[in-house]
mmCIF file of C-alpha atoms in Angstrom:
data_model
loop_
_atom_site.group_PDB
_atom_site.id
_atom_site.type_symbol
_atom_site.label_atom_id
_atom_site.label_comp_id
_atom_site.label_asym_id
_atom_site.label_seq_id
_atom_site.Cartn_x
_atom_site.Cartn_y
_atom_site.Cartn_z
ATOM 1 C CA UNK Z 230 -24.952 32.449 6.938
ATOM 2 C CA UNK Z 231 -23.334 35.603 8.502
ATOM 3 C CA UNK Z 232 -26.281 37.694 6.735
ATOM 4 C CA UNK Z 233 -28.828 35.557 7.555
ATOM 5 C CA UNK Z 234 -27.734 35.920 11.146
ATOM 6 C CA UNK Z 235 -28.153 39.153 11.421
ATOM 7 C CA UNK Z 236 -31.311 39.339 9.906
ATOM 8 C CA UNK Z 237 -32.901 36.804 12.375
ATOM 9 C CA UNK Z 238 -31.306 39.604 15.069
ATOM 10 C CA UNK Z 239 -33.121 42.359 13.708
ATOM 11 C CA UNK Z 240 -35.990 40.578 12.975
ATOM 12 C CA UNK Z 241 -36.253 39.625 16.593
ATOM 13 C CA UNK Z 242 -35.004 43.188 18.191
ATOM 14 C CA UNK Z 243 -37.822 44.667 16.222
ATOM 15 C CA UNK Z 244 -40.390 42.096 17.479
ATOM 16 C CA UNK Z 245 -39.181 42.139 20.812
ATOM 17 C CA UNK Z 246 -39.269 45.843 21.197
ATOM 18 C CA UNK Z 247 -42.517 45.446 19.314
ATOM 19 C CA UNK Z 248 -43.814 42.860 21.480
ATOM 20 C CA UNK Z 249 -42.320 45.020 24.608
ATOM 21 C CA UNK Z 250 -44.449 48.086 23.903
ATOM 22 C CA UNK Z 251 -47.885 46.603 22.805
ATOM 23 C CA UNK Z 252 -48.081 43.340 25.572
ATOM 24 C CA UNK Z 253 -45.982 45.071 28.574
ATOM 25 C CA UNK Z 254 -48.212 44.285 30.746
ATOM 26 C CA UNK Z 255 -47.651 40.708 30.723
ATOM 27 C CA UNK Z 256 -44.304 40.902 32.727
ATOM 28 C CA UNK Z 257 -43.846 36.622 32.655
ATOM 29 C CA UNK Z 258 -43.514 37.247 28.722
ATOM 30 C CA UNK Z 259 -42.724 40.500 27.293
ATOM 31 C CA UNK Z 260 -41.423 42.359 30.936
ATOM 32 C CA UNK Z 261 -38.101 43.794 29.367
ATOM 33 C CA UNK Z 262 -35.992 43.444 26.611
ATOM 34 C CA UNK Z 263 -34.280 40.355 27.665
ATOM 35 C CA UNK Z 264 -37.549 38.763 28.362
ATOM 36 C CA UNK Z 265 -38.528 39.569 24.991
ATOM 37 C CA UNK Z 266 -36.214 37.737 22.945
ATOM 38 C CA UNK Z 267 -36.473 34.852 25.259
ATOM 39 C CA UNK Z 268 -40.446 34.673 24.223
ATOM 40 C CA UNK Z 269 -39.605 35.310 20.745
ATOM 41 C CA UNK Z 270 -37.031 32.148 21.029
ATOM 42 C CA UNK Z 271 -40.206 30.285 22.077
ATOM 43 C CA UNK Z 272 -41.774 31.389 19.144
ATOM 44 C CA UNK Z 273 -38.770 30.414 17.178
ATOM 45 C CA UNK Z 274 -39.185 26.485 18.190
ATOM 46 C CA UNK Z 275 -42.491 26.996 18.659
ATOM 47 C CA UNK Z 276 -42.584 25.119 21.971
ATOM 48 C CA UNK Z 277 -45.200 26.074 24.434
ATOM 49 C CA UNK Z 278 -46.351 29.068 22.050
ATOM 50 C CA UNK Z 279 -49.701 28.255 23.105
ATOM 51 C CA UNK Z 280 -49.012 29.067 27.116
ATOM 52 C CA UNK Z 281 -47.776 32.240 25.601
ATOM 53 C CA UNK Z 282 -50.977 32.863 23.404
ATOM 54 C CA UNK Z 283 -53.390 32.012 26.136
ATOM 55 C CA UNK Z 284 -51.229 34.753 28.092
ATOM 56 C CA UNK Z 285 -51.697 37.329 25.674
ATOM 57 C CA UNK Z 286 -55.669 36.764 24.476
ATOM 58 C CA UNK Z 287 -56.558 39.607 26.755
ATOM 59 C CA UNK Z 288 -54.692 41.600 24.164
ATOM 60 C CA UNK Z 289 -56.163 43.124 20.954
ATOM 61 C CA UNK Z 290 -53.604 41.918 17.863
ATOM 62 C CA UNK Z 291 -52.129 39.064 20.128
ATOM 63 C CA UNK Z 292 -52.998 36.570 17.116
ATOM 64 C CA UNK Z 293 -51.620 38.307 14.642
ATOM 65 C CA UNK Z 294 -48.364 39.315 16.340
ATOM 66 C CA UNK Z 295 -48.106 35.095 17.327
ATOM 67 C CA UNK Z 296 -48.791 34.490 14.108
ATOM 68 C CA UNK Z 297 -46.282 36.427 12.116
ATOM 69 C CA UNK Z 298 -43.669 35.632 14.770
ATOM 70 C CA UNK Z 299 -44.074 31.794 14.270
ATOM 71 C CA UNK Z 300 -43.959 32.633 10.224
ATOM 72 C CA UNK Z 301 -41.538 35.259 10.222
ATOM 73 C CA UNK Z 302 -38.842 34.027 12.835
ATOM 74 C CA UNK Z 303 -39.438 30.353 12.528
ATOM 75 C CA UNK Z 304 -39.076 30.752 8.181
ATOM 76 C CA UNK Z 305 -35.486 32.527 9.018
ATOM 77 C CA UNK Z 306 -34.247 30.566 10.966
ATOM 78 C CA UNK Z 307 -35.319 27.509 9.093
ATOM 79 C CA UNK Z 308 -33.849 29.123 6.408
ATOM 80 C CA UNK Z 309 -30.936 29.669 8.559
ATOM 81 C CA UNK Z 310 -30.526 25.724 9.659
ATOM 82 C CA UNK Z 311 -31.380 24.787 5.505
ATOM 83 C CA UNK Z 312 -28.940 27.378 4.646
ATOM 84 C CA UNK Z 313 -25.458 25.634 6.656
ATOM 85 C CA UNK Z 314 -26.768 22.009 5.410
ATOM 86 C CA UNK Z 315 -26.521 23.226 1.783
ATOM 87 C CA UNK Z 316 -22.950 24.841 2.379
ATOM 88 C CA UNK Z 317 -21.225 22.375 4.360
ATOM 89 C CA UNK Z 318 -22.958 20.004 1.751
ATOM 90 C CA UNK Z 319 -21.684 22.149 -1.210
ATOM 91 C CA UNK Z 320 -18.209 22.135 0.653
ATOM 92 C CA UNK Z 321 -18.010 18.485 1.022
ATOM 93 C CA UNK Z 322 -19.335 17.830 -2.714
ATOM 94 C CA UNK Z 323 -16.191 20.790 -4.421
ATOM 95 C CA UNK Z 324 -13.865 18.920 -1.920
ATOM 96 C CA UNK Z 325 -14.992 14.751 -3.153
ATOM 97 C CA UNK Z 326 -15.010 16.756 -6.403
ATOM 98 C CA UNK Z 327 -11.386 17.576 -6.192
ATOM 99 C CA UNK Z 328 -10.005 14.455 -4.581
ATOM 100 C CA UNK Z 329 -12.153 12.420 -7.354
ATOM 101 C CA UNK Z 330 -10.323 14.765 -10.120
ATOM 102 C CA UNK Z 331 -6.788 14.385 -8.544
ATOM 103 C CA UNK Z 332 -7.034 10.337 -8.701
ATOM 104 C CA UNK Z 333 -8.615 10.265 -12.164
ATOM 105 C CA UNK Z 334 -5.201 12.401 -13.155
ATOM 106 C CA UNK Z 335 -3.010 10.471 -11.170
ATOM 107 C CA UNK Z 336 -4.278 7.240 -12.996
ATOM 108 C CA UNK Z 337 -3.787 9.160 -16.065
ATOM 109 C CA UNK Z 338 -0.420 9.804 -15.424
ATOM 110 C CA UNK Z 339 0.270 6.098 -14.489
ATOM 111 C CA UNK Z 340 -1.723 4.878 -17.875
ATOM 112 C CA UNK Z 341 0.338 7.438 -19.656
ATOM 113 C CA UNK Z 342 3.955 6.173 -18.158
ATOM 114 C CA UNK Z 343 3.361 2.546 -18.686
ATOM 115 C CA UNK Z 344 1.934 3.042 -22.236
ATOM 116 C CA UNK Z 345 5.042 5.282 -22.632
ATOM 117 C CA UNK Z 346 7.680 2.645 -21.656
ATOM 118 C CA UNK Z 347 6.027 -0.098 -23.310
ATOM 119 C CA UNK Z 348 6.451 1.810 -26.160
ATOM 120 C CA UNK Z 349 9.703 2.432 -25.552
ATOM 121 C CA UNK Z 350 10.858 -0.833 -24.687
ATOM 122 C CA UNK Z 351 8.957 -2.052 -27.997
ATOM 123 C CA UNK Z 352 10.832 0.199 -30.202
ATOM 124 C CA UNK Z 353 14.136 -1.054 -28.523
ATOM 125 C CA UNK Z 354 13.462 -4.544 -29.077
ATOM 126 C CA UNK Z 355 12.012 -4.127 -32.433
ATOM 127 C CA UNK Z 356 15.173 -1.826 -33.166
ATOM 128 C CA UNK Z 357 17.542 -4.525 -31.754
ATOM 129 C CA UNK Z 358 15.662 -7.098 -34.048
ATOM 130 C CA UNK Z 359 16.069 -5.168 -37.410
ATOM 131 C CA UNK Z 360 19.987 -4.535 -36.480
ATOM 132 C CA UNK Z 361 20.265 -8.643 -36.370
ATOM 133 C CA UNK Z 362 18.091 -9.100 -39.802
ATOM 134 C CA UNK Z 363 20.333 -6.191 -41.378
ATOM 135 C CA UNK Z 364 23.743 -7.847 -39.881
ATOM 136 C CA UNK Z 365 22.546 -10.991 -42.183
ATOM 137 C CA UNK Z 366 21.646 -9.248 -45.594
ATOM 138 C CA UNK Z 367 23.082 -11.673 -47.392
ATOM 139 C CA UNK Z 368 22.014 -14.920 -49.002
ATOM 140 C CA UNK Z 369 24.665 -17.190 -48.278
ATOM 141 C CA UNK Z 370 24.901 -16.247 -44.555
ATOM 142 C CA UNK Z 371 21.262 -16.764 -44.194
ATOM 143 C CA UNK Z 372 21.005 -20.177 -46.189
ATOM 144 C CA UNK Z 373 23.780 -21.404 -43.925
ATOM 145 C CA UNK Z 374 21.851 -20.378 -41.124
ATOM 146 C CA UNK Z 375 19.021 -22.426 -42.044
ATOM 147 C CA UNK Z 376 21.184 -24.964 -43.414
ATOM 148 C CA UNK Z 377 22.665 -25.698 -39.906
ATOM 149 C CA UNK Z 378 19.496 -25.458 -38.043
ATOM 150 C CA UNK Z 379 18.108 -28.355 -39.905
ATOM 151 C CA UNK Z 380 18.164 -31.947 -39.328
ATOM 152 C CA UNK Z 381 17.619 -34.978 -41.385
ATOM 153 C CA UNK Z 382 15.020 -36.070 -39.288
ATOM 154 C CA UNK Z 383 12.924 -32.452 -39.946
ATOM 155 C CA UNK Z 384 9.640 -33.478 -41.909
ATOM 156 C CA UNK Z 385 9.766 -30.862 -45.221
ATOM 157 C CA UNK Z 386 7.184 -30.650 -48.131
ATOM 158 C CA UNK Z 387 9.143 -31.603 -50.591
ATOM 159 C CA UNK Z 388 6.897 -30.075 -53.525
ATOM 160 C CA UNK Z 389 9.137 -26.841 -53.157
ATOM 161 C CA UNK Z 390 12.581 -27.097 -54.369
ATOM 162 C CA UNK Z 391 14.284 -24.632 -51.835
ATOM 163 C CA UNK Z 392 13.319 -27.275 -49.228
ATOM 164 C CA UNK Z 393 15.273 -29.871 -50.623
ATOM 165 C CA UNK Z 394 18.707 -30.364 -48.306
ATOM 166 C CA UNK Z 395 20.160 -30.955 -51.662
ATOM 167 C CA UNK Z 396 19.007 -28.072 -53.074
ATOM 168 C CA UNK Z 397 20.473 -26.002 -50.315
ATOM 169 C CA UNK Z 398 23.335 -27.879 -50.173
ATOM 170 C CA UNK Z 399 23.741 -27.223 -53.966
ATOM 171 C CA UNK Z 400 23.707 -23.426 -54.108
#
């Protein structure tokens, strides 16, 4: 922006001093320096370049100098206006950008913790459940288990032997 900046200066100091030499003698427009870049700035927005023009038709070259001043200065400084709307749009995008990448990481990192303790509290449980199943290894302990957690009112299929209370009660 800083480059193009300068540019538009020296653009317009070497119109003005252009300007200043070849139209002079139209003091309301190109009188001095100062004068100079103010027309030029006219040029720039091209408002009320025509008031200007009809000032300078007495002038051989007047048309072409209006011309490339409304090309040249106005295209700059376009340029210039285009130029900051595509940075600070730039900025705005790396910055969304960031802030977009920080919460996809930070919802990461939460997916990642819970998956992490759910695991862990899986393996404890499923830990805690094979120390009970081991603490019963044997057959008799088991059987009794069963044995006492049964009713006579329980409905069994009685086509299976081991279901038989007497059966259980046997061995």
């Amino acid at each position: 922006i800083v480059n193009i900046l300068v540019l538009l200066f020296i653009v317009a100091y070497v119109l003005a001093i252009v300007g200043l030499y070849t139209f002079g003698g139209t003091k309301q427009y190109f009188g001095d320096l100062g004068t100079s870049f103010l027309t030029l700035f006219v040029y720039v927005t091209v408002d009320g370049w025509t008031d200007i023009q009809d000032a300078l038709d007495r002038y051989r070259g007047s048309i072409a100098f209006s011309v490339l001043c409304i090309f040249v200065l106005n295209f700059v400084f376009t340029n210039l206006f285009i130029a900051v709307v595509v940075q600070n749009l730039e900025e705005a995008t790396d910055e969304d950008r960031a802030i977009m990448a920080a919460k996809k990481q930070a919802l990461f990192n939460m997916k990642k913790q819970w998956f992490l303790a759910k695991h862990q509290d899986d393996r404890a449980h499923f830990l805690q459940r094979q120390e009970l199943e081991e603490g019963e290894s044997n057959v008799e302990a088991a059987m009794q288990k069963l044995q006492s957690s049964l009713s006579h009112r329980d409905v069994f299929h009685m086509t299976d032997p081991t279901c038989s209370l007497a059966w259980l009660n046997s061995y």
